Each structure stands twice: as C-alpha cells, then as structure tokens.
XYZ file of C-alpha atoms in Angstrom:
480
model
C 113.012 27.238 115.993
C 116.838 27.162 117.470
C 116.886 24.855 120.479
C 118.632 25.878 123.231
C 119.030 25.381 127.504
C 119.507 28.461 129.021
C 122.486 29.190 131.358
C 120.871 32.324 132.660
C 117.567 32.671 134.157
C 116.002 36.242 134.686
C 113.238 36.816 137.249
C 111.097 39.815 137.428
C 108.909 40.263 140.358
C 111.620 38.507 142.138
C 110.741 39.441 145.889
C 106.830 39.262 145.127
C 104.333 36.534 146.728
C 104.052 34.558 143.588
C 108.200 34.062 143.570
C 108.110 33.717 147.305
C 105.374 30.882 147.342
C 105.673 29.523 143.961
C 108.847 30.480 141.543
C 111.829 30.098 144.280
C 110.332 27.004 145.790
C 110.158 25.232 142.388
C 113.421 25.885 141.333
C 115.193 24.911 144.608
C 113.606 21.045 144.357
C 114.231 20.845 140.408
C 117.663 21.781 141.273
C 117.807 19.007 144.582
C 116.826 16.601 142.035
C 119.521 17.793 139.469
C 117.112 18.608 136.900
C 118.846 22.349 136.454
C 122.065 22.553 134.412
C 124.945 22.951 136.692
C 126.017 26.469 134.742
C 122.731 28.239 135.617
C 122.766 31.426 137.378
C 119.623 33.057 138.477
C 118.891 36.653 138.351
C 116.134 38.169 140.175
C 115.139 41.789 140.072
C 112.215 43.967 141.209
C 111.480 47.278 142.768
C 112.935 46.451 146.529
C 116.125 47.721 147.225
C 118.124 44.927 148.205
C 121.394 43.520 147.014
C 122.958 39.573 146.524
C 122.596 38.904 150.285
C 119.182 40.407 151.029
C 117.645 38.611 147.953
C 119.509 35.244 149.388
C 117.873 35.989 152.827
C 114.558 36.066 151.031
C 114.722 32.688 149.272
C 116.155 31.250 152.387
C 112.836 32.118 154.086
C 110.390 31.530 151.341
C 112.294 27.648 150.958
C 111.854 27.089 155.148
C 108.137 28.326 154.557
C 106.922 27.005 151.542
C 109.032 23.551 150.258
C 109.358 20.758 152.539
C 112.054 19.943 154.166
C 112.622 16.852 152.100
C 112.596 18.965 149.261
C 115.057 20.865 150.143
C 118.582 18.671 149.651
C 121.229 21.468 148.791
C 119.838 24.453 149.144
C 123.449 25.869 150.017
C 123.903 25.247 146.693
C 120.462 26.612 145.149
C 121.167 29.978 147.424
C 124.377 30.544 145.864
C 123.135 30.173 142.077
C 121.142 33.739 143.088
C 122.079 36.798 142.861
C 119.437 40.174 142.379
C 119.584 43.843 141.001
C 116.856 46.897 141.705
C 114.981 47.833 138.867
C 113.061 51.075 137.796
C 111.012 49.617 134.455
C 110.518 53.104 133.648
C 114.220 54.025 133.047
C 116.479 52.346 130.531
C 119.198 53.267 133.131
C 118.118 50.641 135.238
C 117.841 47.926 132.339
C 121.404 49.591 131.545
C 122.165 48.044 135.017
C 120.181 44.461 134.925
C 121.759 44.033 131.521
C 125.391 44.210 133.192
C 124.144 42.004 136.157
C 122.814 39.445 133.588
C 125.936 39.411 131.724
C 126.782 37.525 128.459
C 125.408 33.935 128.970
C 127.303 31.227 127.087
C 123.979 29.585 126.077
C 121.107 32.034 126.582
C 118.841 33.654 128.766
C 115.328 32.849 129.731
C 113.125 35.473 131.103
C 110.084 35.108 133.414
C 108.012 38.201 132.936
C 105.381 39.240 136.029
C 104.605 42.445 136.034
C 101.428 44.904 135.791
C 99.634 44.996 132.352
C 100.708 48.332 132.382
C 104.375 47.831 132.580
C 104.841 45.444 129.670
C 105.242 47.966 126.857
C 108.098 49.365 128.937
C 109.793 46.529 130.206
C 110.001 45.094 126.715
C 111.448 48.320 125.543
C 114.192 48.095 128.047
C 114.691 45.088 127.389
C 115.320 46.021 123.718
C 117.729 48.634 124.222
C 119.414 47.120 126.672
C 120.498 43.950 124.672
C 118.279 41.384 126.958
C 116.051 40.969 123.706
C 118.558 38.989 121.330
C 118.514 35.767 119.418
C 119.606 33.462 122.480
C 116.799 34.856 124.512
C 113.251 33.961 125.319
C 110.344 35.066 127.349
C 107.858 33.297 129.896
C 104.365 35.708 130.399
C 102.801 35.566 133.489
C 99.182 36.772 133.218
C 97.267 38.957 133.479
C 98.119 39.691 129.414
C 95.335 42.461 129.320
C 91.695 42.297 130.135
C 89.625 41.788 126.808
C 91.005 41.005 123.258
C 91.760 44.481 122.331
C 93.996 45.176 125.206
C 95.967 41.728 125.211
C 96.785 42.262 121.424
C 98.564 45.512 122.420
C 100.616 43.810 125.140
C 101.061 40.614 122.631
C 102.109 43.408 119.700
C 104.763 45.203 122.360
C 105.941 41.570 122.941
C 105.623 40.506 119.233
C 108.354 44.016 118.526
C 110.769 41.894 120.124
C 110.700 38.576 120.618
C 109.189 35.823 117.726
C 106.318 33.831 118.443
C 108.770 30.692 118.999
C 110.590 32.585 122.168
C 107.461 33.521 123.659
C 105.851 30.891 126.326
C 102.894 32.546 127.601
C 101.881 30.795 131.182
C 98.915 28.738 132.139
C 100.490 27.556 135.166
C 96.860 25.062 135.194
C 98.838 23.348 132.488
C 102.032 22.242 134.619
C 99.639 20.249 136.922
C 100.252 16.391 136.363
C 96.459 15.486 136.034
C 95.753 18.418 133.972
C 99.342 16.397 131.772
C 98.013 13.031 132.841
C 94.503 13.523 130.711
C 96.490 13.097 127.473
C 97.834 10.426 128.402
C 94.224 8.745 129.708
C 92.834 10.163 126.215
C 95.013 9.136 124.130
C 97.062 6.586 125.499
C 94.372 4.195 126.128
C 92.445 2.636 123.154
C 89.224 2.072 125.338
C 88.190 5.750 125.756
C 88.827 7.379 122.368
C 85.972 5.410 120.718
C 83.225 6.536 122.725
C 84.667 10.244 123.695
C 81.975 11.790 121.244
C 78.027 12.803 121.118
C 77.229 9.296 120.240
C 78.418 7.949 124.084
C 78.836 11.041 126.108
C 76.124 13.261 127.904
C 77.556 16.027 129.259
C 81.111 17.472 130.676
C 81.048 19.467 133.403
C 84.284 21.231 134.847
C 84.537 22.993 138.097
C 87.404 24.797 139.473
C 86.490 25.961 143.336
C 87.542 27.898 145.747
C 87.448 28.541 149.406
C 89.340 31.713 149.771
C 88.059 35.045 149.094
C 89.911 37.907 147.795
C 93.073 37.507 150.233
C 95.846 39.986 148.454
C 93.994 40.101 145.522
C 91.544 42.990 146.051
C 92.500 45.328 143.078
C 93.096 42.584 140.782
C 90.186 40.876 141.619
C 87.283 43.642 141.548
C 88.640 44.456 138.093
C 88.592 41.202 136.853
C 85.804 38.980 137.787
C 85.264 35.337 137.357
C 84.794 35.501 134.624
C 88.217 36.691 133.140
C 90.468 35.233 136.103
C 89.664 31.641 135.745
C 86.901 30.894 132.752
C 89.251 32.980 130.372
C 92.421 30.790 130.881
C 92.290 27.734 133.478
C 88.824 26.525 132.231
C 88.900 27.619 128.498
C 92.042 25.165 128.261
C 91.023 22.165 130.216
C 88.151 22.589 128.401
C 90.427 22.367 124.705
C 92.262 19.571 126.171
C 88.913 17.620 127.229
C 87.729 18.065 124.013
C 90.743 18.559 121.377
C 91.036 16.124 118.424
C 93.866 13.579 118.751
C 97.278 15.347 117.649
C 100.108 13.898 115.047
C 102.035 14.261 118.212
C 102.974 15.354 121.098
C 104.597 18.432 120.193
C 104.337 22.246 120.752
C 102.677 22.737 116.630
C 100.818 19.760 116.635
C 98.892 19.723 120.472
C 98.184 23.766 120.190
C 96.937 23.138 116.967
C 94.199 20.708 117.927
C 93.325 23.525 121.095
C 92.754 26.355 119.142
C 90.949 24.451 116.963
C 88.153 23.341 119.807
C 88.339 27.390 121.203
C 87.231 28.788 117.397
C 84.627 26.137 117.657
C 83.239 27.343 120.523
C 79.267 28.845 119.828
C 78.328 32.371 120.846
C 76.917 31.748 124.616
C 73.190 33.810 125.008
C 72.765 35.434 128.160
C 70.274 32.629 129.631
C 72.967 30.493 129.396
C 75.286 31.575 131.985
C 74.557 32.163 135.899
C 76.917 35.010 137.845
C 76.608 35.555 141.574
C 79.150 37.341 144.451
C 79.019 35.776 147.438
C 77.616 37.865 150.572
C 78.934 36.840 154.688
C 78.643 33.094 155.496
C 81.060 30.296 156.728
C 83.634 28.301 155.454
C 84.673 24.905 157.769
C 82.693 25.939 160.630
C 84.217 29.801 160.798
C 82.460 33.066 159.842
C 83.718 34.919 156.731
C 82.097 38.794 155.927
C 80.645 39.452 152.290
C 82.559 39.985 149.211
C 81.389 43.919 149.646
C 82.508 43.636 153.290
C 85.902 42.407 152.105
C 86.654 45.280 149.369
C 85.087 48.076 151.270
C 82.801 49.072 149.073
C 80.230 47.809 146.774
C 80.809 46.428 144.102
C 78.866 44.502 140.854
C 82.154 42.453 140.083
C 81.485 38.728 139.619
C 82.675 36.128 142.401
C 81.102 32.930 140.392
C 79.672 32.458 137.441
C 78.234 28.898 135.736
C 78.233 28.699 131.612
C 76.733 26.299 129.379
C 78.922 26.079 126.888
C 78.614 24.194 123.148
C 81.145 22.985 120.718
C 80.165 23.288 116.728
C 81.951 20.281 115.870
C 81.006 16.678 114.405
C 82.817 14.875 117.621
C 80.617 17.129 120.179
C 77.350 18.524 118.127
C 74.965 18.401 120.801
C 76.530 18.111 124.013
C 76.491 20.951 126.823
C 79.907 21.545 128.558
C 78.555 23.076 131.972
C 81.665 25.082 133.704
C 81.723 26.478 137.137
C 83.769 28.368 139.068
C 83.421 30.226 142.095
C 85.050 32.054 145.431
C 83.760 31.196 148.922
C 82.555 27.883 148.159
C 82.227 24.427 150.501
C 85.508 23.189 149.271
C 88.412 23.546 147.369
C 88.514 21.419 144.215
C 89.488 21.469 140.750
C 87.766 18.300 138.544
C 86.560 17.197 135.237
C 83.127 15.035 134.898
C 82.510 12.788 132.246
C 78.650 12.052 131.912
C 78.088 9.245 129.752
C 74.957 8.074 127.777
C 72.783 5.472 129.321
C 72.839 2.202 127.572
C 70.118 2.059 124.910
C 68.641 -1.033 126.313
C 68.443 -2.784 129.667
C 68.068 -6.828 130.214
C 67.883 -6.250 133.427
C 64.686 -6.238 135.273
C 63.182 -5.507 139.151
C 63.603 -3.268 141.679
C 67.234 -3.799 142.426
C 68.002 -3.609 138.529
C 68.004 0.263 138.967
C 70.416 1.521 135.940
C 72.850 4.583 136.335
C 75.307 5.323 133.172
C 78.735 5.374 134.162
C 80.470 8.357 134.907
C 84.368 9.115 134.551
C 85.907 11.530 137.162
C 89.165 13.619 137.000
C 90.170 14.937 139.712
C 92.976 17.646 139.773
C 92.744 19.334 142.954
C 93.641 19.268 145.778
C 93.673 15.455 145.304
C 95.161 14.100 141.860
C 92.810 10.944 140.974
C 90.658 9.486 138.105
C 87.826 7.327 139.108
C 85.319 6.038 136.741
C 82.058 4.284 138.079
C 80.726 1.021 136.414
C 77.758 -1.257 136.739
C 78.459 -4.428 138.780
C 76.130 -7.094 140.046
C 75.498 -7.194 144.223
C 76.991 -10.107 145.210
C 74.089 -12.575 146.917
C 70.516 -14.332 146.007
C 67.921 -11.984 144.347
C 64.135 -13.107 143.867
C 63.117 -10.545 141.790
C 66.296 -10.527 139.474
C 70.079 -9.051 139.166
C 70.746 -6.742 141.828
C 73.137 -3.982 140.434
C 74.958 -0.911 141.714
C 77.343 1.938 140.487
C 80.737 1.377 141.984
C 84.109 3.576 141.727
C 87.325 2.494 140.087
C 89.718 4.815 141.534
C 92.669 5.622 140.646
C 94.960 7.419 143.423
C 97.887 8.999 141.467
C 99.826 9.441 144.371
C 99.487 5.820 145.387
C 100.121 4.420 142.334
C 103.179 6.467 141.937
C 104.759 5.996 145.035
C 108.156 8.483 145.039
C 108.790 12.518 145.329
C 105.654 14.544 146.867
C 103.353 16.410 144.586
C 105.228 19.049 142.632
C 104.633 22.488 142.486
C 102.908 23.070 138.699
C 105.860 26.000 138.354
C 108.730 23.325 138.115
C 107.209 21.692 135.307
C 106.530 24.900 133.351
C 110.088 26.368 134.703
C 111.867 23.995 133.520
C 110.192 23.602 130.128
C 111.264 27.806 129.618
C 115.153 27.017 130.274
C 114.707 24.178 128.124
C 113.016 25.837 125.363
C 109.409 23.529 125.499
C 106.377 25.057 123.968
C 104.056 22.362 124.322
C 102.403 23.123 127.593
C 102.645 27.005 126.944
C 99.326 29.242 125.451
C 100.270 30.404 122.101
C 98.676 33.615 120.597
C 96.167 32.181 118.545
C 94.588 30.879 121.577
C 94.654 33.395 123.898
C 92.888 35.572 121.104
C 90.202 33.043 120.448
C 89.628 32.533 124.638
C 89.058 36.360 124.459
C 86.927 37.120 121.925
C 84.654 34.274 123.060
C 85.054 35.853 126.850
C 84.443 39.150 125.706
C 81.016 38.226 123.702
C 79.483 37.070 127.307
C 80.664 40.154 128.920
C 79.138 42.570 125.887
C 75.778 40.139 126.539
C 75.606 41.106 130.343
C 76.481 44.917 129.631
C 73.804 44.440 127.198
C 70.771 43.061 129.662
C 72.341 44.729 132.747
C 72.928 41.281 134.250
C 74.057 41.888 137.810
C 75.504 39.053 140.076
C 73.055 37.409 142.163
C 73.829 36.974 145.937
C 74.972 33.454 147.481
C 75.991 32.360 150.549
C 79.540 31.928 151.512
C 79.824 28.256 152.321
C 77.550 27.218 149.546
C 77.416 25.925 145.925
C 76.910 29.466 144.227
C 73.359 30.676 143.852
C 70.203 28.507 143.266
C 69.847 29.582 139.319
C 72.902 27.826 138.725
C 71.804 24.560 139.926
C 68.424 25.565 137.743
C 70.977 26.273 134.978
C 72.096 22.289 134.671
C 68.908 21.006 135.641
C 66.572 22.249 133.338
C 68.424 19.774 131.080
C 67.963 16.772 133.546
C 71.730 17.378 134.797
C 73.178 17.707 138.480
C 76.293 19.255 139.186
C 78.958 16.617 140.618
C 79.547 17.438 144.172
C-alpha cells in the first residue's frame, strides 16, 4: 500500500446532522491543535443548494453549537479551508462539476462517503467517470453498508469496481473512542492481565451499550433496522473482537484486523433461546414522560428496540465462557461498558461471617464516562472475633483525571484524521464486516423462523424481565 496525506478532503452529506454535530466539529479542533496539514482544503457537497459562503455560514453555526469554545482557537482559519458544490448523485453532470471543484490535489484526495445504501452504486460510478476514483485517492464508508450479508456485498462489490481494499476505510466510529483504543493498551500493555484473560480465570463478559433516547430523527432508519443490525452488528460485534482477539505481531492495520476476524469466524451459531428482543412501550426517562416506541413511529410496528444475546466463542482461550451483550433504546441511563467477571478463587482460608468472598470484577467504562475500575479483596481495617473481615473495593481509574489536558474528543477526529493520513488500523475491513453479517443474519433467519416477536418493556427500565432470566439462569446478573 502507497502511503500518502491527503491535501484534499471530500465530504458528502456535507450539510447533514452527522457533519453538523460530528464531522465539522472534529475537524475544526484537529485543525486548532495543528494536527491538519496546512495545504488541506475541504470540499463539502450534498443536495442543498448553497454555494462557498452558505456552506461557511453552516459550519460557523454547527462550531458555536456543538465544539466548545475552547476548542475552537482559529476557526477564521478552519472556515476558510471550506468551500462546497451541489450535487445530483444521479447525474455524472454533477460529478462533472464536484470533480472541477475538487481540482487536482498535489498529494491526494480522501473521501468521506455518507449517503443512502441506495446511492452507493451511483456515487461510485460518478466518481469513476469523473476522475475522483484514481490512484491518489481513498474512501471512508459511513454505514449503513446494506442490511444483511447479501446486500452489503453488492455495495462492497460497487466499491471494490473502484477503489482496492487498501483505499477503503470502512467506519466504526465506536472504534475512534479512546477507551474503546485504551483496551489494547490495558490488554496488552500490561503483563498482569494477559495470563488470566482466558476460561481458566474468567467467568463471563458482558457488554452493554445503552441508550436513553428513542428514535429522535431516526424513524425510517430505525424501524428498518432494529437492534439488532444498528448496534449488535457493528459497535458490539467489534468490542466484542477486541475483548477477546488474540495478541497481534503488532499494532498495525494487517496484523490487529487479523486477530478480529479471527474471534468473529469463531463465533457459534446463537439458538433462538439464547437471545431476548423487546420494544419499549410509554414510560419515563429522568423523571419525564416519554410515549411508546409505536406512539413515536405512528404506527405499529414488530421492529426490535433491545435485544440481549448470549453469545460463545469456539476457541481454546474462551471454550466455555458466555459473552452476554445488551443493548437497548429507552433505558435508565446512557452508558456504554465492558464487564469482566472473573472466577472465584478455588479455595478460601478465610473463615466467619465477615469472610464473605466475591471474585473480582474488572470494569471498562466507555460512555459517557471514560474509566476502568477493577474491584479486589481487601481486609476491613479493625479487630474481628470471629476472623478476617473482608470486602470488595474499586480501583478506579478516571481517564480524564489521570490525563489532565484537552477535553474529551469527538471519536470522528481520531478516525478523520487516520483517513487523510492513510491509517487502516482502527477501520472495519471486508472480511469482517462479512463475518459480523452472516453471524447477524443467522439470528434474524432463527426469529423469522419461530415468529419471535419483541416483548414489551417499560421505558425507563432495564429491557424486559426475560432478559434478566436470560443471564440468570446461569447464576449471572447484569452489571448495573
């Protein structure tokens, strides 16, 4: 693969929300902090018919509304960098247009690519035949890339036409979070852990990614997708590979998606009693009424709002132990965390009442707070009669404290910046996607097959009752 830092950066979907809350912001404080190359111009193009100005306008807002202010040295600067040209995907006479507003960059051009599933096979054909497909160029994906296996290998083919597999940096934007980073580094940075991160010393992992919101501006998306495929497919699937990968030769692109896919193909089939799904019906969230997921579309509707899997690994390092994952809309709080369960210790020399054991449990949080806590065995501190006295207590780790300096980045700037600089190593390759489908698409094909329908919840509460029945039937309780 030819290295190369792009001088020109492309942007479709340019005046959408993501861009507005998300893309803009994160390239206006990598840019304060000099982390973009002075030469880089910034294209942005989408349907609305607006010119240089207009498009400036709109960043100007987005950066007041979404970056803080301390984020926001030289935005003068960052404002001038833009510039923006209409496009119709479905004419090559407006790629015949973006082409000329792109220019001939000196270095190459990186492309960030959000648009409809539909619109890929002709965006990458104007791209083609407009000359914004050459050797200097290379593509970020923003998902959705399809909805099962069949239909992301046609969007991955119309891709594949034009672009090799080492231009294309398919986006998990979970994988620009620092924590979601940061558990390499505790893995395998740290001789204490990898030892006893196997079926010998661990229990169970559970992983939970939470929500508060419902559907917001999401409603056609959503209903389509489900649970299921907008967070277990991507998000989950690879903190789950990254929890559970083998240690790589290094840190590199090859070597770290190597280890991942090989923890997704090891994934066993998942029977239908193994999973949970429910939609959440009108409740409250922090004290204030929200309607019903039904109530909220407009109609009804069987589409999944949570669902709960136990999943298995076929492996020597994790024969035996259940990964439990969870995700859900509507519920108490929003959080995003990783749970460790080790074994208990085979034997106790402690005796008495206040001798109570309870195995020690490691914690990674990644949202909305970025921490690691692990919980040891200590002894209480005093005069027992009737022996040691020992409790559980947390070792936290406060990644914002310990790294006192800028505030908590947006995960775009990490992944951003890796695309101009040509970094595959925190992008999905297509190996993986296709194994995270066809896994995905085996549950769905076992609830089409027993007509599984979602069972109600509450809005406000952990998801419904046969998921906590789900874990516990195996002794477990969900970290909450």
């Amino acid at each position: 693969m030819t290295k190369f830092t792009s001088d020109r950066l492309l942007l479709f979907g340019a005046t959408g929300d993501l861009s507005r809350r998300m893309l803009l912001p994160s390239l206006c404080a990598l840019d304060a902090e000099g982390l973009l190359d002075p030469r880089i111009e910034i294209v942005g193009t989408a349907r609305s018919e607006i010119d240089d100005q207009g498009f400036r306008n709109f960043a100007r807002e987005a950066l007041e509304q979404f970056l803080p202010a301390n984020r926001r040295g030289g935005m003068a600067t960052f404002l001038n960098r833009l510039c923006y040209q209409p496009l119709d995907a479905n004419t090559i006479e407006g790629f015949t247009d973006l082409a000329a507003k792109v220019g001939t960059p000196q270095e190459g051009l990186s492309i960030f690519l959000s648009t409809a599933p539909s619109l890929f096979e002709p965006t990458i054909r104007g791209l083609q035949q407009s000359g914004l497909a050459g050797e200097n160029v290379r593509i970020g994906l923003e998902k959705p890339l399809g909805i099962d296996l069949e239909s992301s290998k046609v969007i991955n083919d119309a891709v594949a036409s034009a672009f090799p597999e080492d231009r294309i940096f398919r986006i998990d934007h979970y994988l620009g979070k620092e924590t979601v980073q940061n558990l390499l580094a505790l893995r395998f940075a740290n001789l204490m852990f990898e030892p006893l991160w196997n079926a010998a010393h661990i229990d169970h992992v559970q992983i939970t990614v939470a929500e508060t919101v419902g559907l917001e501006s999401r409603v056609a998306y959503y209903d389509d997708s489900g649970a299921l495929r907008d967070m277990v497919q991507n998000h989950m699937l690879q903190l789950l590979a990254l929890v559970a990968m083998e240690p790589p030769v290094s840190y590199d692109a090859t070597n770290v998606r190597d280890e991942k896919v090989k923890i997704l193909r090891s994934l066993r089939k998942v029977k239908v009693a193994e999973t949970v799904t429910g939609q959440y019906r009108a409740g409250a969230i922090g004290g204030q009424a929200v309607p019903g997921y039904d109530d909220e579309l407009g109609k009804d509707s069987d589409t999944e709002t949570f669902v709960a899997i136990k999943a298995h690994i076929d492996n020597w390092r994790w024969q035996g132990v259940p990964f439990y994952l969870r995700t859900g809309k509507r519920l108490p709080r929003r959080t995003t965390e990783i749970v460790v369960q080790f074994r208990n210790v085979p034997h106790s020399i402690f005796s008495g009442r206040s001798a109570k054991m309870v195995s020690n449990r490691l914690v990674i949080g990644i949202q909305p707070s970025e921490n690691i806590t692990l919980s040891l065995m200590t002894k209480v501190p005093g005069l027992d009669r009737e022996g040691v006295g020992l409790r559980s207590i947390p070792l936290e780790i406060s990644m914002p404290d310990a790294f006192a300096g800028p505030q908590r980045r947006i995960a775009y700037e990490r992944l951003l910046l890796d695309l101009i600089e040509g970094d595959q190593t925190l992008f999905v390759r297509r190996d993986e996607v296709e194994a995270q489908w066809e896994w995905i698409d085996a549950i769905r094909a076992g609830w089409e097959e027993h007509q599984l329908e979602p069972k109600t919840y509450t809005a406000g509460s952990w998801g419904p009752s046969a998921a906590i029945a789900l874990a516990e039937r195996d002794g477990v309780t969900w970290h909450e």
